[in-house]
CSV table of C-alpha atoms and ligand atoms in Angstrom, one decimal:
chain,number,residue,atom,x,y,z
A,22,MET,CA,-17.4,7.9,-13.9
A,23,ASP,CA,-16.6,8.7,-17.5
A,24,PRO,CA,-13.0,9.7,-17.5
A,25,ALA,CA,-11.7,11.8,-20.4
A,26,GLY,CA,-8.1,11.9,-19.2
A,27,GLU,CA,-5.3,9.6,-18.2
A,28,GLU,CA,-5.3,10.7,-14.5
A,29,ALA,CA,-9.1,10.4,-14.1
A,30,HIS,CA,-8.8,6.9,-15.6
A,31,GLN,CA,-6.4,5.9,-12.9
A,32,VAL,CA,-8.5,7.4,-10.2
A,33,LEU,CA,-11.5,5.5,-11.5
A,34,GLN,CA,-9.5,2.3,-11.6
A,35,LEU,CA,-8.3,2.8,-8.0
A,36,SER,CA,-11.9,3.4,-6.9
A,37,VAL,CA,-13.2,0.3,-8.6
A,38,VAL,CA,-10.4,-1.9,-7.0
A,39,LEU,CA,-11.1,-0.4,-3.6
A,40,PHE,CA,-14.9,-0.9,-4.0
A,41,CYS,CA,-14.6,-4.5,-5.1
A,42,GLY,CA,-12.1,-5.3,-2.4
A,43,ALA,CA,-14.3,-3.8,0.3
A,44,ALA,CA,-17.3,-5.6,-1.1
A,45,ALA,CA,-15.5,-8.9,-1.0
A,46,ILE,CA,-14.4,-8.4,2.6
A,47,TRP,CA,-17.9,-7.4,3.6
A,48,LEU,CA,-19.4,-10.5,2.0
A,49,GLY,CA,-16.8,-12.6,3.7
A,50,VAL,CA,-17.7,-11.2,7.1
A,51,VAL,CA,-21.4,-11.5,6.6
A,52,ALA,CA,-21.0,-15.0,5.3
A,53,ALA,CA,-19.0,-16.0,8.4
A,54,LEU,CA,-21.6,-14.3,10.6
A,55,LEU,CA,-24.5,-16.2,9.0
A,56,TYR,CA,-22.6,-19.4,9.2
A,57,THR,CA,-22.0,-19.1,12.9
A,58,ALA,CA,-25.6,-17.9,13.6
A,59,ARG,CA,-27.4,-20.5,11.5
A,60,ARG,CA,-25.3,-23.6,10.9
A,61,ARG,CA,-22.8,-24.1,13.5
A,62,ARG,CA,-23.8,-26.1,16.6
A,63,LYS,CA,-20.4,-26.9,18.1
A,64,SER,CA,-18.1,-24.1,19.3
A,65,LEU,CA,-14.4,-23.9,18.4
A,66,SER,CA,-11.8,-25.0,20.8
A,67,GLU,CA,-10.1,-22.2,22.7
A,68,GLN,CA,-6.9,-22.7,20.8
A,69,SER,CA,-8.4,-22.7,17.3
A,70,ALA,CA,-10.4,-19.6,18.3
A,71,SER,CA,-7.3,-17.7,19.2
A,72,ARG,CA,-5.6,-18.8,16.0
A,73,PHE,CA,-8.7,-17.6,14.1
A,74,ILE,CA,-8.5,-14.2,15.8
A,75,LEU,CA,-4.8,-13.9,15.2
A,76,PHE,CA,-5.0,-14.6,11.5
A,77,GLY,CA,-8.5,-13.3,10.7
A,78,GLY,CA,-8.2,-10.3,12.9
A,79,ALA,CA,-4.6,-9.2,12.7
A,80,VAL,CA,-2.6,-10.9,10.0
A,81,LEU,CA,-5.1,-10.8,7.2
A,82,PRO,CA,-6.0,-7.1,7.6
A,83,SER,CA,-2.3,-6.1,7.9
A,84,VAL,CA,-1.5,-7.9,4.7
A,85,THR,CA,-4.5,-6.6,2.9
A,86,LEU,CA,-3.7,-3.0,4.0
A,87,ALA,CA,-0.1,-3.5,3.0
A,88,ALA,CA,-1.2,-4.6,-0.5
A,89,LEU,CA,-3.6,-1.7,-0.9
A,90,LEU,CA,-1.1,0.8,0.3
A,91,SER,CA,1.5,-0.6,-2.1
A,92,TYR,CA,-1.0,-0.4,-4.9
A,93,SER,CA,-1.9,3.2,-4.3
A,94,LEU,CA,1.8,4.2,-3.7
A,95,TRP,CA,2.7,2.4,-6.9
A,96,LEU,CA,0.1,4.6,-8.8
A,97,MET,CA,1.5,7.8,-7.3
A,98,PRO,CA,4.6,8.5,-9.5
A,99,GLY,CA,2.4,8.1,-12.5
A,100,LEU,CA,0.1,10.9,-11.3
A,101,ARG,CA,2.9,13.3,-11.1
A,102,PRO,CA,5.1,12.8,-14.1
A,103,PHE,CA,7.1,16.0,-13.7
A,104,GLY,CA,10.3,14.4,-14.8
A,105,GLN,CA,9.1,14.5,-18.4
A,106,ALA,CA,7.1,17.7,-17.9
A,107,ALA,CA,10.3,19.7,-18.2
A,108,SER,CA,9.9,18.9,-21.9
A,109,ALA,CA,6.1,19.6,-21.9
A,110,VAL,CA,5.4,21.8,-24.9
A,111,LEU,CA,2.5,23.6,-23.2
A,112,HIS,CA,2.5,25.1,-19.7
A,113,VAL,CA,-0.7,26.6,-18.3
A,114,GLU,CA,-0.6,28.9,-15.3
A,115,VAL,CA,-3.8,29.2,-13.4
A,116,THR,CA,-4.3,31.6,-10.5
A,117,GLY,CA,-7.3,31.4,-8.3
A,118,LYS,CA,-8.9,34.7,-7.3
A,119,GLN,CA,-12.1,35.5,-5.4
A,120,TYR,CA,-14.1,34.3,-7.5
A,121,TRP,CA,-12.6,33.7,-10.8
A,122,TRP,CA,-9.6,32.1,-12.6
A,123,HIS,CA,-6.7,33.9,-14.3
A,124,VAL,CA,-5.3,31.7,-17.0
A,125,VAL,CA,-2.0,32.1,-18.9
A,126,TYR,CA,-0.8,29.7,-21.7
A,127,ARG,CA,2.9,29.5,-22.3
A,128,ARG,CA,4.5,27.6,-25.2
A,129,SER,CA,8.1,27.3,-26.2
A,130,ASN,CA,7.2,28.3,-29.8
A,131,GLY,CA,4.7,31.1,-29.6
A,132,PRO,CA,3.5,34.2,-27.8
A,133,VAL,CA,2.0,34.1,-24.3
A,134,VAL,CA,-1.8,33.9,-24.3
A,135,VAL,CA,-3.8,35.4,-21.4
A,136,SER,CA,-7.4,34.3,-20.7
A,137,ALA,CA,-9.8,33.7,-17.9
A,138,ASN,CA,-12.5,31.3,-16.6
A,139,GLU,CA,-12.0,28.8,-19.3
A,140,ILE,CA,-9.3,26.3,-20.0
A,141,ARG,CA,-8.6,24.6,-23.3
A,142,LEU,CA,-6.3,21.7,-23.6
A,143,PRO,CA,-5.1,19.6,-26.5
A,144,VAL,CA,-6.0,15.9,-26.7
A,145,GLY,CA,-3.1,13.4,-26.5
A,146,GLN,CA,-0.6,16.0,-25.3
A,147,ARG,CA,0.6,16.2,-21.7
A,148,VAL,CA,0.2,19.6,-20.2
A,149,GLU,CA,1.8,20.9,-17.1
A,150,LEU,CA,-0.4,23.2,-15.0
A,151,THR,CA,1.1,25.6,-12.5
A,152,LEU,CA,-1.4,26.5,-9.8
A,153,ALA,CA,-1.3,29.5,-7.5
A,154,SER,CA,-3.6,31.8,-5.6
A,155,SER,CA,-3.5,35.5,-5.0
A,156,ASP,CA,-5.9,35.7,-2.0
A,157,VAL,CA,-7.2,32.7,-0.1
A,158,ILE,CA,-7.0,28.9,-0.7
A,159,HIS,CA,-8.9,27.6,-3.7
A,160,SER,CA,-8.8,24.2,-5.2
A,161,PHE,CA,-8.5,23.4,-8.9
A,162,TRP,CA,-10.4,20.4,-10.1
A,163,ILE,CA,-11.4,19.0,-13.4
A,164,PRO,CA,-13.2,15.8,-12.4
A,165,ALA,CA,-13.3,14.5,-16.0
A,166,LEU,CA,-9.5,14.8,-16.3
A,167,GLY,CA,-7.9,14.1,-13.0
A,168,GLY,CA,-7.7,14.7,-9.2
A,169,LYS,CA,-7.9,18.0,-7.6
A,170,MET,CA,-5.0,20.2,-6.4
A,171,ASP,CA,-5.2,23.1,-3.9
A,172,MET,CA,-4.1,26.6,-4.9
A,173,ILE,CA,-2.4,28.0,-1.9
A,174,PRO,CA,-1.3,31.7,-1.5
A,175,GLY,CA,2.5,32.0,-1.5
A,176,ARG,CA,3.0,28.5,-3.1
A,177,THR,CA,2.9,27.1,-6.6
A,178,ASN,CA,1.6,23.6,-7.0
A,179,ARG,CA,2.0,21.6,-10.1
A,180,LEU,CA,-0.4,19.3,-11.8
A,181,SER,CA,0.1,17.3,-14.9
A,182,LEU,CA,-2.8,16.2,-17.1
A,183,LEU,CA,-3.2,14.2,-20.2
A,184,ALA,CA,-6.6,14.5,-21.9
A,185,ASN,CA,-7.5,11.6,-24.2
A,186,LYS,CA,-11.0,12.5,-25.4
A,187,ALA,CA,-12.3,15.7,-26.9
A,188,GLY,CA,-15.2,17.3,-25.1
A,189,THR,CA,-16.5,20.0,-22.9
A,190,PHE,CA,-16.4,19.7,-19.1
A,191,ARG,CA,-16.8,21.7,-16.0
A,192,GLY,CA,-14.3,22.4,-13.3
A,193,PRO,CA,-15.4,23.7,-9.9
A,194,CYS,CA,-13.5,25.4,-7.1
A,195,ALA,CA,-13.2,22.6,-4.6
A,196,GLU,CA,-12.2,24.6,-1.5
A,197,PHE,CA,-14.6,27.0,0.2
A,198,CYS,CA,-13.2,30.4,-0.5
A,199,GLY,CA,-15.9,32.9,0.3
A,200,THR,CA,-19.5,33.8,-0.2
A,201,SER,CA,-19.5,33.1,-4.0
A,202,HIS,CA,-17.4,30.0,-3.7
A,203,ALA,CA,-20.2,28.0,-5.3
A,204,LEU,CA,-20.2,30.4,-8.2
A,205,MET,CA,-16.5,29.9,-9.0
A,206,ALA,CA,-16.2,27.4,-11.8
A,207,PHE,CA,-14.7,27.2,-15.2
A,208,ALA,CA,-15.4,25.6,-18.5
A,209,VAL,CA,-12.9,23.0,-19.8
A,210,VAL,CA,-12.7,22.3,-23.5
A,211,THR,CA,-10.4,19.5,-24.8
A,212,MET,CA,-9.7,19.8,-28.5
A,213,GLU,CA,-7.8,17.9,-31.2
A,214,ALA,CA,-4.2,19.1,-31.3
A,215,GLN,CA,-4.6,20.8,-34.7
A,216,ALA,CA,-7.8,22.7,-33.7
A,217,PHE,CA,-6.1,23.6,-30.4
A,218,GLN,CA,-3.2,25.2,-32.2
A,219,GLU,CA,-5.5,27.2,-34.4
A,220,TRP,CA,-7.5,28.3,-31.4
A,221,LEU,CA,-4.4,29.4,-29.5
A,222,GLY,CA,-3.3,31.3,-32.6
A,223,THR,CA,-6.5,33.3,-32.7
A,224,GLN,CA,-6.3,33.9,-28.9
A,225,ALA,CA,-2.8,35.3,-29.3
A,226,ARG,CA,-4.1,38.1,-31.6
A,227,PRO,CA,-6.5,40.9,-30.6
A,228,SER,CA,-10.1,40.3,-31.6
A,229,PRO,CA,-10.8,41.8,-35.0
A,230,ARG,CA,-13.7,43.7,-33.4
A,231,ALA,CA,-11.6,45.1,-30.6
A,232,ALA,CA,-11.6,48.6,-32.0
A,233,ASP,CA,-15.4,48.8,-32.6
A,234,ASP,CA,-17.6,51.4,-31.0
A,235,GLY,CA,-18.0,49.8,-27.6
A,236,ALA,CA,-14.3,50.2,-27.0
A,237,ALA,CA,-14.6,53.9,-26.5
A,238,LEU,CA,-17.4,53.5,-24.0
A,239,PHE,CA,-15.5,50.7,-22.2
A,240,LEU,CA,-12.5,53.0,-21.8
A,241,ARG,CA,-14.5,56.1,-20.9
A,242,HIS,CA,-16.3,54.3,-18.0
A,243,GLY,CA,-13.0,53.1,-16.6
A,244,CYS,CA,-13.4,49.4,-17.2
A,245,GLY,CA,-9.8,49.3,-18.4
A,246,ALA,CA,-8.5,50.0,-14.9
A,247,CYS,CA,-9.4,46.4,-14.0
A,248,HIS,CA,-9.8,44.6,-17.3
A,249,ALA,CA,-7.4,44.1,-20.1
A,250,VAL,CA,-8.6,43.9,-23.7
A,251,ALA,CA,-5.9,43.2,-26.3
A,252,GLY,CA,-5.8,45.8,-29.1
A,253,ILE,CA,-7.1,48.8,-27.1
A,254,ASP,CA,-5.7,50.7,-24.2
A,255,ALA,CA,-7.1,48.5,-21.5
A,256,ARG,CA,-4.5,46.8,-19.4
A,257,GLY,CA,-6.0,46.3,-16.0
A,258,THR,CA,-5.2,43.1,-14.1
A,259,ILE,CA,-7.6,43.2,-11.2
A,260,GLY,CA,-10.4,41.5,-13.2
A,261,PRO,CA,-10.5,38.8,-15.9
A,262,ASP,CA,-8.9,39.5,-19.3
A,263,LEU,CA,-11.8,40.2,-21.7
A,264,SER,CA,-9.9,40.1,-25.0
A,265,HIS,CA,-12.0,37.2,-26.3
A,266,LEU,CA,-14.9,37.2,-23.9
A,267,GLY,CA,-17.4,36.6,-26.7
A,268,SER,CA,-16.0,33.1,-27.5
A,269,ARG,CA,-16.1,31.8,-24.0
A,270,LEU,CA,-18.8,29.3,-22.9
A,271,THR,CA,-19.8,30.9,-19.7
A,272,LEU,CA,-19.8,34.3,-18.0
A,273,GLY,CA,-18.7,35.3,-14.5
A,274,ALA,CA,-16.8,32.1,-13.9
A,275,GLY,CA,-19.6,29.7,-14.8
A,276,SER,CA,-22.3,31.6,-13.1
A,277,LEU,CA,-24.3,32.8,-16.2
A,278,PRO,CA,-24.7,31.7,-19.8
A,279,ASN,CA,-22.5,33.9,-22.1
A,280,THR,CA,-25.1,36.1,-23.9
A,281,ALA,CA,-25.1,39.9,-24.5
A,282,ASP,CA,-28.1,40.2,-22.1
A,283,ALA,CA,-26.2,38.4,-19.3
A,284,ILE,CA,-23.2,40.5,-19.8
A,285,ALA,CA,-25.4,43.7,-19.5
A,286,ARG,CA,-26.8,42.2,-16.3
A,287,PHE,CA,-23.4,41.4,-14.9
A,288,ILE,CA,-22.3,45.0,-15.5
A,289,THR,CA,-25.4,46.4,-13.9
A,290,GLU,CA,-25.6,44.2,-10.8
A,291,PRO,CA,-22.6,42.0,-10.3
A,292,GLU,CA,-23.2,41.9,-6.6
A,293,ARG,CA,-26.6,40.4,-7.1
A,294,ILE,CA,-25.2,37.7,-9.3
A,295,LYS,CA,-22.2,37.0,-7.2
A,296,PRO,CA,-22.3,38.1,-3.6
A,297,GLY,CA,-18.9,39.5,-2.5
A,298,VAL,CA,-17.7,40.0,-6.0
A,299,GLN,CA,-14.7,42.4,-6.5
A,300,MET,CA,-16.4,44.3,-9.3
A,301,PRO,CA,-18.4,47.4,-8.4
A,302,SER,CA,-21.9,47.8,-9.9
A,303,PHE,CA,-22.2,50.1,-12.9
A,304,ALA,CA,-26.0,50.5,-12.6
A,305,MET,CA,-25.6,54.3,-12.8
A,306,LEU,CA,-24.4,54.2,-16.4
A,307,PRO,CA,-26.9,55.0,-19.1
A,308,GLN,CA,-28.8,51.8,-20.2
A,309,ASP,CA,-27.7,52.4,-23.8
A,310,ASP,CA,-24.0,52.5,-22.9
A,311,ILE,CA,-24.3,49.3,-20.9
A,312,ARG,CA,-26.1,47.6,-23.8
A,313,ASN,CA,-23.5,48.8,-26.3
A,314,ILE,CA,-20.6,47.7,-24.1
A,315,ALA,CA,-22.2,44.3,-23.6
A,316,ALA,CA,-22.9,43.8,-27.3
A,317,TRP,CA,-19.3,44.8,-28.1
A,318,LEU,CA,-17.9,42.4,-25.5
A,319,LYS,CA,-20.0,39.6,-26.9
A,320,ASP,CA,-18.5,40.3,-30.3
A,321,LEU,CA,-14.9,39.9,-29.0
A,322,GLU,CA,-14.1,36.4,-30.4
B,9,MET,CA,25.4,-13.5,35.1
B,10,ARG,CA,22.6,-12.1,32.9
B,11,VAL,CA,23.1,-9.1,30.8
B,12,LEU,CA,19.4,-8.6,30.7
B,13,PRO,CA,17.4,-9.3,33.8
B,14,LYS,CA,14.8,-12.0,33.2
B,15,GLN,CA,11.9,-10.0,34.6
B,16,VAL,CA,11.8,-6.2,34.5
B,17,ASP,CA,9.7,-4.6,37.2
B,18,THR,CA,9.1,-1.4,35.4
B,19,LEU,CA,6.5,-0.2,33.0
B,20,TRP,CA,9.0,1.4,30.7
B,21,THR,CA,9.7,-1.8,28.7
B,22,LEU,CA,6.1,-1.6,27.5
B,23,PHE,CA,6.9,1.5,25.5
B,24,THR,CA,10.1,0.4,23.8
B,25,ALA,CA,8.6,-0.7,20.6
B,26,PRO,CA,6.3,2.3,20.1
B,27,VAL,CA,9.2,4.6,20.9
B,28,VAL,CA,11.3,2.9,18.2
B,29,TRP,CA,8.4,3.3,15.8
B,30,ALA,CA,8.2,7.1,16.7
B,31,LEU,CA,11.9,7.6,16.2
B,32,HIS,CA,11.9,5.7,12.9
B,33,PHE,CA,8.9,7.8,11.8
B,34,LEU,CA,10.6,11.1,12.7
B,35,THR,CA,13.9,10.0,11.1
B,36,CYS,CA,12.2,9.1,7.8
B,37,TYR,CA,10.0,12.1,7.6
B,38,ILE,CA,12.4,14.8,8.8
B,39,GLY,CA,15.2,13.3,6.8
B,40,ALA,CA,13.3,13.2,3.6
B,41,ALA,CA,11.8,16.7,4.2
B,42,ILE,CA,15.2,18.3,4.8
B,43,TYR,CA,16.7,16.5,1.8
B,44,CYS,CA,13.9,17.6,-0.5
B,45,ALA,CA,14.0,21.2,0.8
B,46,LYS,CA,17.8,21.5,0.4
B,47,PRO,CA,19.0,18.7,-1.8
B,48,ASP,CA,22.4,20.5,-2.4
B,49,LEU,CA,23.2,20.3,1.3
B,50,PHE,CA,24.2,16.7,1.2
B,51,GLY,CA,25.7,16.2,-2.2
B,52,VAL,CA,23.9,12.8,-2.6
B,53,GLY,CA,21.1,11.6,-4.8
B,54,PHE,CA,17.6,10.7,-3.6
B,55,ASP,CA,18.5,7.0,-3.9
B,56,ALA,CA,20.9,7.6,-0.9
B,57,VAL,CA,17.9,8.9,1.0
B,58,ARG,CA,16.0,5.7,0.2
B,59,VAL,CA,18.9,3.6,1.2
B,60,GLY,CA,19.1,5.6,4.5
B,61,ILE,CA,15.4,4.9,5.1
B,62,ALA,CA,16.0,1.2,4.4
B,63,VAL,CA,18.8,1.1,6.9
B,64,ALA,CA,16.8,2.9,9.5
B,65,THR,CA,13.9,0.5,8.8
B,66,PHE,CA,16.0,-2.6,9.4
B,67,LEU,CA,17.5,-1.1,12.5
B,68,ALA,CA,14.0,-0.3,13.8
B,69,LEU,CA,12.6,-3.7,12.9
B,70,GLY,CA,15.6,-5.3,14.6
B,71,ALA,CA,15.1,-3.3,17.8
B,72,ILE,CA,11.4,-4.1,17.8
B,73,SER,CA,12.1,-7.8,17.3
B,74,VAL,CA,14.4,-7.8,20.3
B,75,SER,CA,11.7,-6.1,22.3
B,76,ALA,CA,9.1,-8.6,21.1
B,77,TRP,CA,11.4,-11.5,22.0
B,78,LEU,CA,12.0,-10.2,25.5
B,79,ALA,CA,8.3,-9.7,25.9
B,80,TRP,CA,7.6,-13.1,24.7
B,81,ARG,CA,10.0,-14.5,27.3
B,82,GLN,CA,8.4,-12.4,30.0
B,83,TRP,CA,5.1,-13.8,29.0
B,84,GLY,CA,6.5,-17.3,29.5
B,85,PHE,CA,6.5,-18.1,25.8
B,86,GLY,CA,2.7,-18.5,25.8
B,87,THR,CA,2.5,-21.1,28.4
B,88,ASP,CA,-0.2,-19.2,30.2
B,89,ASP,CA,-3.4,-18.0,28.6
B,90,PRO,CA,-4.8,-14.5,29.1
B,91,PRO,CA,-6.5,-12.8,30.8
B,92,HIS,CA,-3.8,-12.3,33.4
B,93,ASP,CA,-6.1,-10.5,35.8
B,94,ASP,CA,-5.4,-12.0,39.2
B,95,PRO,CA,-4.0,-9.4,41.7
B,96,THR,CA,-0.7,-11.2,41.9
B,97,ARG,CA,2.8,-10.3,41.0
B,98,ARG,CA,3.0,-13.2,38.6
B,99,ASP,CA,-0.1,-12.1,36.7
B,100,ARG,CA,1.1,-8.6,36.6
B,101,ILE,CA,4.4,-9.6,34.9
B,102,LEU,CA,2.6,-12.0,32.5
B,103,PHE,CA,0.1,-9.3,31.6
B,104,GLN,CA,2.9,-6.8,30.9
B,105,GLY,CA,4.8,-9.2,28.8
B,106,PHE,CA,1.7,-10.0,26.7
B,107,ALA,CA,0.8,-6.3,26.3
B,108,THR,CA,4.4,-5.5,25.2
B,109,LEU,CA,4.3,-8.4,22.7
B,110,LEU,CA,1.1,-7.0,21.2
B,111,LEU,CA,2.5,-3.5,21.0
B,112,SER,CA,5.7,-4.8,19.4
B,113,GLY,CA,3.6,-6.5,16.7
B,114,LEU,CA,1.7,-3.3,16.0
B,115,SER,CA,4.9,-1.3,15.9
B,116,PHE,CA,6.5,-3.8,13.6
B,117,VAL,CA,3.7,-3.4,11.0
B,118,ALA,CA,3.6,0.4,11.5
B,119,VAL,CA,7.3,0.7,10.8
B,120,ILE,CA,6.9,-1.2,7.5
B,121,TYR,CA,4.0,0.9,6.5
B,122,VAL,CA,6.0,4.1,7.2
B,123,ALA,CA,8.8,2.9,5.1
B,124,LEU,CA,6.8,1.6,2.2
B,125,PRO,CA,6.6,4.9,0.2
B,126,ALA,CA,10.4,4.9,-0.1
B,127,LEU,CA,10.0,1.7,-2.1
B,128,PHE,CA,7.8,3.4,-4.7
B,129,VAL,CA,8.7,7.1,-4.7
B,130,MET,CA,11.7,7.7,-6.7
B,131,GLU,CA,12.1,11.5,-6.7
B,132,CYS,CA,11.3,14.3,-4.3
B,133,VAL,CA,8.5,15.5,-6.6
B,134,ARG,CA,7.0,12.2,-7.4
C,413,CU,CU1,-12.4,29.4,-4.9
């Protein structure tokens, strides 16, 4: 009800129009009902009754529906402004996976940035999102910014969003996709254009702490087979990119707050936190190693 | 000599308008789907598709109007009031005429609704 984007604003407007229209019709019907039940003594002649049925029961609804249909169809091209999107400066590719989101930022004037489980968008700049899935059907939805769009294996769907307010929002997966479907969400941060450019700049470089002590443990225990961390020899793509994990707002696709303790817990018992998760438990590792890795990951900003 | 018999003793005329509606629906949807999947096949712009849908729509509305007029005639131009429920041949014919007229009205509106998107949608993707 508090849209922060152009598309969400249109959806709200459509809902308000439909609600008020429905309320007006309902009031009319109830008023007519009360009128006949309370006031009216005489009944209508057969001919005016038929005319009433023809106009009230057939013509009026058809015309109303035609008007509503035209109104919503008229809104449609605006919700999918792909003509201009060819010139969109920023393209974001999001791939839904059980149970997380792979995110890639592409710009015409800068290196590609890979991230996960969090999406940042500039305010006042139209962004084209390319949505795909690598396993089952998921659905991408940022209620504060716009309508939802399914992510279907073997297809790419496109969505265009224009944020017009800075803030932090939540985006859920809106299509049941497995046991941890309810734990598949992402944080959305809309930022002023300047701050966004700076943020993207830092994301494009490895974290300054990437080579710290935790890195060796991370690599030794084989995390790099599934996870990528820029700046060290970890290039896995089965799990989320962890290059700047520390600066993300949530952990495990919105299922935990992002703290070193929570990261340690996630490494120890991912299956307890997210049933059906594609990451094995590492409870057998020495506690100290887990704690060191977690602290290092939290430092990757 | 009449080209069209005044009264048709068959149930088929009842379905004329819905069949036109169905054909129009298929023409619009299959036509647009093929065009948008393989736009190069035809060498025309999307506006041509919209014009095509407009033509199909006017043809369909014309056919439905003819069906409605015939039904109206069969119903005796409204000289009798429903319900036509006596077990007589006359009532059977009147009933069929009335039912056909109502179905024609429904199909007329439906064809317009099917064609409406073409009025607003200007490209395959939007
Ligand atoms: Cu999902």
